[in-house]
Amino acid sequence: MREVAAHAGVSMGTVSNVLNGVPTVSARNAERVHRAIAELGFVPNSHARQLRGSAANSIGMLVLNIANPFFAEVAHAAQVAAEAGGSSMMIASSDQDPARELRYLREFEEARVRGLLVAPVEGVTDELRAVRGRGTPVVLLNEHADGRDFCSVTLDGTQGGRLAVSHLLDAGRRKICFVGGPVGQVSDRLAGAVQAAEAVAGAQVTVIGTADLTVAEGVNAARRIMALTPTERPDGVFAANDLVALGLMMELSRAGVVVPDDIAVVGYDDIDFARTAVVPLTTIAQPQEEIARLAISLIDEERQAAAGRGSHEHGPRSLAPTLVVRASSGG
């Protein structure tokens, strides 16, 4: 605050009043303070009375959509791992909105969290780099973050796509439909699906893109499949996540299609609902607990390296997916 006051040419009291929204500050002085804050990269400490500028014993976690059971399960596992190490968790959802992501990043930083786990909306942003540059460790939870100079925990999506479609091909399916999107978010899974199909004569992969990875989008995709002629319809579907797969199976059943006899279905994530569906869902499992534990441990490694207490190499830590066979693919 002293630096902001000196830079703006005002008193520390004026800076404090501006930060606390006191209305008696003149518009001219308020503008000078805000400009100084922006130029200096100053982040107000909302817990200054308690923390006196030190880091809180909390880890912030920003996911794409907390309503998605996969992220909810990872968040819960992260909370358990953090608490085992003596930290608490602060969890927020960007709902895939870049502006909301930015707001929560700033709020976490103001709270002086000891580290951040982030599933970014659009990869590594300038703000993420700035947060880390100001001393907050950041670990990414995304296979498409393109942040090689950041620590990240990813799953090999290409291998996951190969496993899913190879399983459908082994079951005798040849007309495979990949359902999911936005495609940029699931491009690795689609690439793996195509690679598997290219290795088998007569196999083909078509794509039905979706605006999001939700049950509703799965329902819409099933309706598009049913609008095709019987000869055009796929005999196997690889859905980019389990929510899409569950919505798709529900609508196919409503239309009289028998899963897996008419169309075999494979999902991705292995959320709890996958095993309890009316037709239990074959899926590609992501190890939620392992993802969470590794991400929390990387936060600690980042902090120790920043403090000069150990060496640490930034980069992705990739985990292997596994195929879980259930009734929806004939298993």
mmCIF file of N, CA, C and O in Angstrom, residues 65-71 212-219 239-250 267-271 273-274 281 283:
data_model
loop_
_atom_site.group_PDB
_atom_site.id
_atom_site.type_symbol
_atom_site.label_atom_id
_atom_site.label_comp_id
_atom_site.label_asym_id
_atom_site.label_seq_id
_atom_site.Cartn_x
_atom_site.Cartn_y
_atom_site.Cartn_z
ATOM 1 N N ASN A 65 -16.549 -26.904 -14.376
ATOM 2 C CA ASN A 65 -17.988 -27.030 -14.113
ATOM 3 C C ASN A 65 -18.196 -27.968 -12.936
ATOM 4 O O ASN A 65 -18.100 -29.182 -13.085
ATOM 5 N N ILE A 66 -18.472 -27.419 -11.774
ATOM 6 C CA ILE A 66 -18.619 -28.238 -10.571
ATOM 7 C C ILE A 66 -19.858 -29.118 -10.656
ATOM 8 O O ILE A 66 -19.988 -30.100 -9.907
ATOM 9 N N ALA A 67 -20.798 -28.807 -11.575
ATOM 10 C CA ALA A 67 -21.975 -29.662 -11.757
ATOM 11 C C ALA A 67 -21.630 -30.961 -12.463
ATOM 12 O O ALA A 67 -22.399 -31.920 -12.413
ATOM 13 N N ASN A 68 -20.475 -31.003 -13.128
ATOM 14 C CA ASN A 68 -20.018 -32.229 -13.771
ATOM 15 C C ASN A 68 -19.483 -33.163 -12.690
ATOM 16 O O ASN A 68 -18.552 -32.806 -11.961
ATOM 17 N N PRO A 69 -20.047 -34.356 -12.547
ATOM 18 C CA PRO A 69 -19.609 -35.255 -11.476
ATOM 19 C C PRO A 69 -18.116 -35.555 -11.492
ATOM 20 O O PRO A 69 -17.527 -35.772 -10.434
ATOM 21 N N PHE A 70 -17.491 -35.552 -12.664
ATOM 22 C CA PHE A 70 -16.049 -35.811 -12.703
ATOM 23 C C PHE A 70 -15.294 -34.750 -11.906
ATOM 24 O O PHE A 70 -14.440 -35.062 -11.073
ATOM 25 N N PHE A 71 -15.596 -33.478 -12.157
ATOM 26 C CA PHE A 71 -14.906 -32.413 -11.430
ATOM 27 C C PHE A 71 -15.273 -32.427 -9.954
ATOM 28 O O PHE A 71 -14.436 -32.139 -9.097
ATOM 29 N N ASP A 212 -21.478 -28.667 -25.557
ATOM 30 C CA ASP A 212 -21.003 -28.879 -24.194
ATOM 31 C C ASP A 212 -21.021 -30.375 -23.913
ATOM 32 O O ASP A 212 -21.528 -31.167 -24.723
ATOM 33 N N LEU A 213 -20.466 -30.753 -22.762
ATOM 34 C CA LEU A 213 -20.425 -32.173 -22.410
ATOM 35 C C LEU A 213 -21.444 -32.444 -21.316
ATOM 36 O O LEU A 213 -21.094 -32.656 -20.151
ATOM 37 N N THR A 214 -22.723 -32.445 -21.699
ATOM 38 C CA THR A 214 -23.820 -32.574 -20.746
ATOM 39 C C THR A 214 -24.791 -33.660 -21.181
ATOM 40 O O THR A 214 -24.783 -34.114 -22.326
ATOM 41 N N VAL A 215 -25.663 -34.050 -20.250
ATOM 42 C CA VAL A 215 -26.712 -35.025 -20.556
ATOM 43 C C VAL A 215 -27.609 -34.498 -21.675
ATOM 44 O O VAL A 215 -27.979 -35.235 -22.609
ATOM 45 N N ALA A 216 -27.972 -33.220 -21.600
ATOM 46 C CA ALA A 216 -28.852 -32.634 -22.621
ATOM 47 C C ALA A 216 -28.231 -32.722 -24.014
ATOM 48 O O ALA A 216 -28.933 -32.989 -25.005
ATOM 49 N N GLU A 217 -26.923 -32.506 -24.106
ATOM 50 C CA GLU A 217 -26.266 -32.602 -25.410
ATOM 51 C C GLU A 217 -26.247 -34.059 -25.899
ATOM 52 O O GLU A 217 -26.312 -34.323 -27.097
ATOM 53 N N GLY A 218 -26.158 -35.008 -24.972
ATOM 54 C CA GLY A 218 -26.249 -36.407 -25.356
ATOM 55 C C GLY A 218 -27.616 -36.751 -25.923
ATOM 56 O O GLY A 218 -27.729 -37.497 -26.909
ATOM 57 N N VAL A 219 -28.654 -36.200 -25.297
ATOM 58 C CA VAL A 219 -30.021 -36.400 -25.805
ATOM 59 C C VAL A 219 -30.142 -35.845 -27.224
ATOM 60 O O VAL A 219 -30.693 -36.495 -28.134
ATOM 61 N N ALA A 239 -18.668 -41.701 -26.745
ATOM 62 C CA ALA A 239 -19.035 -40.378 -26.236
ATOM 63 C C ALA A 239 -17.855 -39.785 -25.478
ATOM 64 O O ALA A 239 -17.169 -40.480 -24.722
ATOM 65 N N ALA A 240 -17.644 -38.476 -25.643
ATOM 66 C CA ALA A 240 -16.468 -37.821 -25.072
ATOM 67 C C ALA A 240 -16.500 -37.730 -23.562
ATOM 68 O O ALA A 240 -15.463 -37.483 -22.946
ATOM 69 N N ASN A 241 -17.667 -37.898 -22.950
ATOM 70 C CA ASN A 241 -17.697 -38.094 -21.496
ATOM 71 C C ASN A 241 -18.942 -38.886 -21.116
ATOM 72 O O ASN A 241 -19.826 -39.144 -21.948
ATOM 73 N N ASP A 242 -19.010 -39.267 -19.851
ATOM 74 C CA ASP A 242 -20.102 -40.144 -19.406
ATOM 75 C C ASP A 242 -21.449 -39.437 -19.413
ATOM 76 O O ASP A 242 -22.485 -40.075 -19.655
ATOM 77 N N LEU A 243 -21.477 -38.135 -19.133
ATOM 78 C CA LEU A 243 -22.757 -37.430 -19.135
ATOM 79 C C LEU A 243 -23.384 -37.465 -20.519
ATOM 80 O O LEU A 243 -24.592 -37.709 -20.659
ATOM 81 N N VAL A 244 -22.583 -37.220 -21.535
ATOM 82 C CA VAL A 244 -23.087 -37.294 -22.914
ATOM 83 C C VAL A 244 -23.570 -38.710 -23.209
ATOM 84 O O VAL A 244 -24.646 -38.911 -23.795
ATOM 85 N N ALA A 245 -22.796 -39.702 -22.808
ATOM 86 C CA ALA A 245 -23.169 -41.099 -23.060
ATOM 87 C C ALA A 245 -24.479 -41.455 -22.378
ATOM 88 O O ALA A 245 -25.340 -42.126 -22.967
ATOM 89 N N LEU A 246 -24.664 -41.018 -21.136
ATOM 90 C CA LEU A 246 -25.889 -41.347 -20.405
ATOM 91 C C LEU A 246 -27.107 -40.685 -21.032
ATOM 92 O O LEU A 246 -28.175 -41.298 -21.163
ATOM 93 N N GLY A 247 -26.977 -39.428 -21.446
ATOM 94 C CA GLY A 247 -28.085 -38.759 -22.128
ATOM 95 C C GLY A 247 -28.414 -39.426 -23.442
ATOM 96 O O GLY A 247 -29.592 -39.596 -23.808
ATOM 97 N N LEU A 248 -27.387 -39.834 -24.160
ATOM 98 C CA LEU A 248 -27.572 -40.496 -25.446
ATOM 99 C C LEU A 248 -28.282 -41.835 -25.266
ATOM 100 O O LEU A 248 -29.242 -42.148 -25.987
ATOM 101 N N MET A 249 -27.849 -42.636 -24.308
ATOM 102 C CA MET A 249 -28.490 -43.943 -24.087
ATOM 103 C C MET A 249 -29.944 -43.783 -23.663
ATOM 104 O O MET A 249 -30.815 -44.560 -24.082
ATOM 105 N N MET A 250 -30.219 -42.776 -22.831
ATOM 106 C CA MET A 250 -31.588 -42.545 -22.385
ATOM 107 C C MET A 250 -32.506 -42.245 -23.564
ATOM 108 O O MET A 250 -33.610 -42.796 -23.684
ATOM 109 N N GLY A 267 -18.358 -44.546 -22.866
ATOM 110 C CA GLY A 267 -18.208 -43.185 -22.367
ATOM 111 C C GLY A 267 -16.777 -42.884 -21.955
ATOM 112 O O GLY A 267 -15.828 -43.579 -22.364
ATOM 113 N N TYR A 268 -16.629 -41.841 -21.139
ATOM 114 C CA TYR A 268 -15.294 -41.407 -20.714
ATOM 115 C C TYR A 268 -15.404 -40.700 -19.374
ATOM 116 O O TYR A 268 -16.223 -39.785 -19.232
ATOM 117 N N ASP A 269 -14.637 -41.112 -18.397
ATOM 118 C CA ASP A 269 -14.491 -40.507 -17.056
ATOM 119 C C ASP A 269 -14.700 -41.530 -15.946
ATOM 120 O O ASP A 269 -14.066 -41.457 -14.913
ATOM 121 N N ASP A 270 -15.680 -42.435 -16.113
ATOM 122 C CA ASP A 270 -16.064 -43.392 -15.079
ATOM 123 C C ASP A 270 -16.573 -42.698 -13.816
ATOM 124 O O ASP A 270 -16.099 -42.934 -12.711
ATOM 125 N N ILE A 271 -17.569 -41.833 -13.998
ATOM 126 C CA ILE A 271 -18.232 -41.217 -12.849
ATOM 127 C C ILE A 271 -19.114 -42.259 -12.160
ATOM 128 O O ILE A 271 -19.394 -43.326 -12.721
ATOM 129 N N PHE A 273 -22.251 -42.422 -11.649
ATOM 130 C CA PHE A 273 -23.498 -42.738 -12.361
ATOM 131 C C PHE A 273 -23.286 -43.765 -13.466
ATOM 132 O O PHE A 273 -24.233 -44.425 -13.889
ATOM 133 N N ALA A 274 -22.051 -43.904 -13.961
ATOM 134 C CA ALA A 274 -21.793 -44.833 -15.068
ATOM 135 C C ALA A 274 -22.099 -46.266 -14.676
ATOM 136 O O ALA A 274 -22.681 -47.027 -15.454
ATOM 137 N N LEU A 281 -22.621 -48.490 -17.913
ATOM 138 C CA LEU A 281 -21.875 -47.888 -19.013
ATOM 139 C C LEU A 281 -20.410 -48.327 -19.045
ATOM 140 O O LEU A 281 -19.667 -48.152 -18.077
ATOM 141 N N THR A 283 -16.744 -47.539 -20.033
ATOM 142 C CA THR A 283 -16.159 -46.202 -20.041
ATOM 143 C C THR A 283 -14.652 -46.256 -19.903
ATOM 144 O O THR A 283 -14.078 -47.297 -19.558
#
